[in-house]
Coordinates of C-alpha atoms in Angstrom, one line a residue:
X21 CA 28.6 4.0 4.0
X22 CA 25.2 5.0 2.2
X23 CA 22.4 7.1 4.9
X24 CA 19.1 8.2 5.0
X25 CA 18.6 11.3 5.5
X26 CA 14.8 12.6 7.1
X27 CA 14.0 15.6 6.7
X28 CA 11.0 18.1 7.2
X29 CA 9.9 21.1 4.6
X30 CA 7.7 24.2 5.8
X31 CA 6.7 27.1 6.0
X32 CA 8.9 29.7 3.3
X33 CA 10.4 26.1 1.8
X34 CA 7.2 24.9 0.3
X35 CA 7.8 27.4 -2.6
X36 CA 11.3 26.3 -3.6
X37 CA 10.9 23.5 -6.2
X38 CA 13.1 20.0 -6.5
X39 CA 16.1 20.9 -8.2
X40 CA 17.1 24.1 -6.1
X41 CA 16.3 22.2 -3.0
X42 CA 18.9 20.0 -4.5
X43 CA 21.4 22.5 -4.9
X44 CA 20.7 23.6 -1.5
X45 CA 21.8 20.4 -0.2
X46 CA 24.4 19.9 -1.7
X47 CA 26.0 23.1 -0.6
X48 CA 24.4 22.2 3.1
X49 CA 26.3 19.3 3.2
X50 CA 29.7 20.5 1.9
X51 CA 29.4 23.6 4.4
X52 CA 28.7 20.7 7.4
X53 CA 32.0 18.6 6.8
X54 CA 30.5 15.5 6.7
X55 CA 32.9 13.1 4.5
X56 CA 30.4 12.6 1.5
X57 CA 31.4 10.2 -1.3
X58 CA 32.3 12.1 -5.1
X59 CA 31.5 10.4 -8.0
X60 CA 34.1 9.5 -10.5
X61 CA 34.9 10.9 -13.7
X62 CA 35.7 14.7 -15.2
X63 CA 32.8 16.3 -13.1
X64 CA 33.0 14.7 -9.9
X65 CA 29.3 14.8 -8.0
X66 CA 28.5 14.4 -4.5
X67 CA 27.0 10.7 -4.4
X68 CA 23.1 12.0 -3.6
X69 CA 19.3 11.0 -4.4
X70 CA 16.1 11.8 -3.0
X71 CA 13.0 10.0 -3.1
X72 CA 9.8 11.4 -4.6
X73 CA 10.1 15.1 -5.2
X74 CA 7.6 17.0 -3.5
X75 CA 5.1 19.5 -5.5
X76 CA 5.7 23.1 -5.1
X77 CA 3.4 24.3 -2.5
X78 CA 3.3 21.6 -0.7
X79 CA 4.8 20.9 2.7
X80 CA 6.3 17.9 4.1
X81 CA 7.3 16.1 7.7
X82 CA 8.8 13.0 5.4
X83 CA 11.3 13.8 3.2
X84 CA 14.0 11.4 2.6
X85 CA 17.8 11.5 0.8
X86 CA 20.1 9.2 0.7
X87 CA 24.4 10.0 0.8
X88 CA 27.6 8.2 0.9
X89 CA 30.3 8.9 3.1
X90 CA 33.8 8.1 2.8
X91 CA 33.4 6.9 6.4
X92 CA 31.2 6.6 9.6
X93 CA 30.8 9.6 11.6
X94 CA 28.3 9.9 14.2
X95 CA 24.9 10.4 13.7
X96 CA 23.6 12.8 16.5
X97 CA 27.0 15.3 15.8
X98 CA 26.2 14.5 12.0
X99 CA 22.4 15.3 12.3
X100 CA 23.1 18.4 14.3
X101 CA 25.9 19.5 11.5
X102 CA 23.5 19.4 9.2
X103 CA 20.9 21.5 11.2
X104 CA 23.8 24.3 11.6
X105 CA 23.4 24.6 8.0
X106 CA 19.7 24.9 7.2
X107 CA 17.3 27.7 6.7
X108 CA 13.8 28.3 7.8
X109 CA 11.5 25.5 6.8
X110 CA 14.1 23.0 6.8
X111 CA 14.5 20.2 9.8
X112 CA 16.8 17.3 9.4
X113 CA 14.8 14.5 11.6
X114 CA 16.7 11.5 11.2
X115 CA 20.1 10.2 10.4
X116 CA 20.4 6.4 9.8
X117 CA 23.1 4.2 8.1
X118 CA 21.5 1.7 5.5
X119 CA 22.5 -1.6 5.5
X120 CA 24.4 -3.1 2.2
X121 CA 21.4 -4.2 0.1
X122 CA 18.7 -1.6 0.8
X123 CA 16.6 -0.2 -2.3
X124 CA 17.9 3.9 -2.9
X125 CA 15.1 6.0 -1.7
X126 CA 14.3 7.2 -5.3
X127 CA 13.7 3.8 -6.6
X128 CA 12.2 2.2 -3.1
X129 CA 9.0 4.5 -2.8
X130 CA 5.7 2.8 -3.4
X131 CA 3.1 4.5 -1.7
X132 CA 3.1 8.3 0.5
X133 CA 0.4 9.7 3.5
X134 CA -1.2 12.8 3.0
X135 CA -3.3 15.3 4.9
X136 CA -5.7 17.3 2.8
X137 CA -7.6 20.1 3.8
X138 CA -9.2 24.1 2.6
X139 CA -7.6 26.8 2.7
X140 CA -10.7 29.0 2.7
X141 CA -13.7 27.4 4.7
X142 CA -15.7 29.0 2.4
X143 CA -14.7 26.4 -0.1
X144 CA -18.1 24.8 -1.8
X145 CA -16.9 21.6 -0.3
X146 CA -17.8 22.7 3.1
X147 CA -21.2 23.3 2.5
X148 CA -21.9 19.7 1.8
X149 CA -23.2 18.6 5.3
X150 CA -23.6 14.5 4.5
X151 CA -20.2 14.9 2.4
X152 CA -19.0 11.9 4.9
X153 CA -21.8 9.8 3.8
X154 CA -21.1 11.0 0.6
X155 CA -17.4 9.6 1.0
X156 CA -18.7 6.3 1.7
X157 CA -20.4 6.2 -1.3
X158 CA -17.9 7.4 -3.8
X159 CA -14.9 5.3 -2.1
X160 CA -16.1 2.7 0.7
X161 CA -18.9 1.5 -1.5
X162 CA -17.7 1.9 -5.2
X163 CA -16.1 -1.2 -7.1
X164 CA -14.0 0.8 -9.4
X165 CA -13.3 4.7 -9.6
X166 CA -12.8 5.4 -13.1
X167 CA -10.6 8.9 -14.3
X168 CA -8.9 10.2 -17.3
X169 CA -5.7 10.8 -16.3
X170 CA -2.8 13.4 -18.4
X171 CA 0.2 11.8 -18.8
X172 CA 3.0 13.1 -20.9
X173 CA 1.9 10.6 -23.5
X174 CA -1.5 12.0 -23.6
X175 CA -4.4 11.2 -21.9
X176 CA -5.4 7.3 -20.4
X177 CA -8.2 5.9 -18.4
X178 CA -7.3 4.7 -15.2
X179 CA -9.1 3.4 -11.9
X180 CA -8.4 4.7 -8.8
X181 CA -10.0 2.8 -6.5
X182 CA -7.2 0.0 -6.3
X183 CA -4.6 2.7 -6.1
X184 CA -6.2 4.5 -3.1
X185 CA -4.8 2.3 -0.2
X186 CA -6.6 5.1 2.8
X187 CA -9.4 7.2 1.9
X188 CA -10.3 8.7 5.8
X189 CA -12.4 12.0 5.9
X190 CA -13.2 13.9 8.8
X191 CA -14.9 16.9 9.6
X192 CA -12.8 20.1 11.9
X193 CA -14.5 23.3 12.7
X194 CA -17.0 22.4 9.5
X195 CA -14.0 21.8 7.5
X196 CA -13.8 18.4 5.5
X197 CA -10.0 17.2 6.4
X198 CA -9.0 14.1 4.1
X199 CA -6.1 11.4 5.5
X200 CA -4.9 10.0 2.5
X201 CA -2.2 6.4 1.9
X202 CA -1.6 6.9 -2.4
X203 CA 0.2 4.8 -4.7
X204 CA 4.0 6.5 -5.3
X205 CA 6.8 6.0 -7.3
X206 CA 7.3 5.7 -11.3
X207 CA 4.3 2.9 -12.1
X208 CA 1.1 4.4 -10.9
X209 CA 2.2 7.9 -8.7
X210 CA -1.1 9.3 -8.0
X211 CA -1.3 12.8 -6.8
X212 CA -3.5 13.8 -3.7
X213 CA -5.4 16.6 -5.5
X214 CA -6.2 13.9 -8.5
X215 CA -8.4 11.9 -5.8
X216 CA -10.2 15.5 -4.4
X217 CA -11.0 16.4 -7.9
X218 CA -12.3 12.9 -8.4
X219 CA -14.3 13.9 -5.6
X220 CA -15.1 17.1 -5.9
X221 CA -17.0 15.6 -9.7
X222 CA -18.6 13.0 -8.0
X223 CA -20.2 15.9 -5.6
X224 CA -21.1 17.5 -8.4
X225 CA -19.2 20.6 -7.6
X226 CA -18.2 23.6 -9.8
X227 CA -14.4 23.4 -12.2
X228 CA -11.9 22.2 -9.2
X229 CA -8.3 24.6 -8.5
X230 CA -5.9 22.9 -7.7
X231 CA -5.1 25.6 -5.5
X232 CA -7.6 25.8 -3.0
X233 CA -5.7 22.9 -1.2
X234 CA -3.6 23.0 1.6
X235 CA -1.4 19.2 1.4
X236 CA 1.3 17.9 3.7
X237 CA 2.9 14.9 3.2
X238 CA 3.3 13.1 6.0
X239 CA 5.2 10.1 5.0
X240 CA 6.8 7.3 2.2
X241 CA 6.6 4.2 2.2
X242 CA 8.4 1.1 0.4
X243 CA 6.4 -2.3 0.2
X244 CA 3.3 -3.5 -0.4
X245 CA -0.1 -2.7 0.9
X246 CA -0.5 -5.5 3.1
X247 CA 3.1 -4.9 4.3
X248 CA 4.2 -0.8 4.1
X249 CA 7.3 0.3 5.9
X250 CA 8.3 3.9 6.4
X251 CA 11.2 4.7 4.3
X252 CA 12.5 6.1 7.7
X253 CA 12.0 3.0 9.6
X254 CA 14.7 1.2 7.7
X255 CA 18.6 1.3 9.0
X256 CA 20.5 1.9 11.9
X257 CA 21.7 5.1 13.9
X258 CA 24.7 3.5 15.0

């Protein structure tokens, strides 16, 4: 029996990177007695994958894994098991058997949802009244949005604009909020603050930190753009 597993990471959490949240969980599980599946072999692993791993720093209401079980158990008593065992900044939000020939989260993700905002609203950006007009210009009204992108291979040229699915901006107590819907997954995974910084040039503004960001994930998503469906959307409770 293979399950999805939502769940949320904040506060504390969103300084823990991929592979000791990994660790976490597997622990987290063992400790809630749910019958998870061990691989084969001389070093027997719990059967476990999660989908895009999420940057350090960032939190997340979207998070997905996927386990076997040995057998079906209950989702509500298994859901709330697995709540007993977490820390601060961890939620488990859903808890849904997959059906036989469903993609594995890690391999089904093709686009995420971001929200994007300043963590100072001192932040040059804010100082930019007609930046929404400006928006329009760079993204609603542009044929092509061309970068140089790092890669572990070097450096490529690469347009953004197909890959950029929702570019919304808003403005919140005189701070610019962005709603972004990105490519994900192993072809084209394009980061949120890769698009701001495209921005941010565009605006003309001063060297771009990374840092000055505030991003939650809100979502993944397998399909394609004319057809997207939450990675949490798919499956069954029962």
């Amino acid at each position: 029996m293979r399950v999805r597993v939502r769940f949320e990471k904040n506060g504390i959490m969103r300084y823990v990177g991929h592979l000791d949240l990994m660790r976490f969980f597997q622990k987290a599980v063992k400790r809630s007695g749910l019958p998870i599946r061990y691989s084969e072999g001389f070093n027997p692993h719990q059967i476990m994958s999660f989908a895009s791993p999420l940057g350090v720093g960032l939190t997340s209401q979207g998070e997905y894994m996927d386990i076997d079980l040995k057998e079906k158990v209950d989702a509500k008593a298994a859901l709330e098991a697995l709540n007993n065992n977490m820390v601060e900044g961890l939620e488990i939000t859903g808890f849904k058997y997959l059906p036989d020939d469903a993609e594995k989260c890690m391999s089904a993700v093709t686009a995420a949802s971001y929200i994007v905002t300043y963590k100072d609203s001192k932040d040059d950006a804010c100082y930019i009244d007609n930046i929404a007009d400006l928006k329009q210009k760079f993204f609603d009204e542009a044929s092509s949005i061309s970068i140089i992108k790092k890669t572990k291979k070097g450096e490529r040229e690469l347009d953004l604009k197909p890959l950029i699915y929702r570019f919304n901006l808003d403005i919140k107590d005189g701070v610019p909020v962005y709603d972004f819907l990105l490519s994900s997954g192993s072809t084209d995974n394009i980061k949120p603050e890769l698009v701001v910084k495209a921005f941010h040039e565009f605006l003309g503004l001063p060297e771009f930190d990374e840092l000055s960001l505030d991003i939650r994930r809100i979502d993944m998503f397998t399909g394609e753009p004319d057809n997207f469906i939450s990675l949490g959307d798919i499956g069954d409770e029962h």
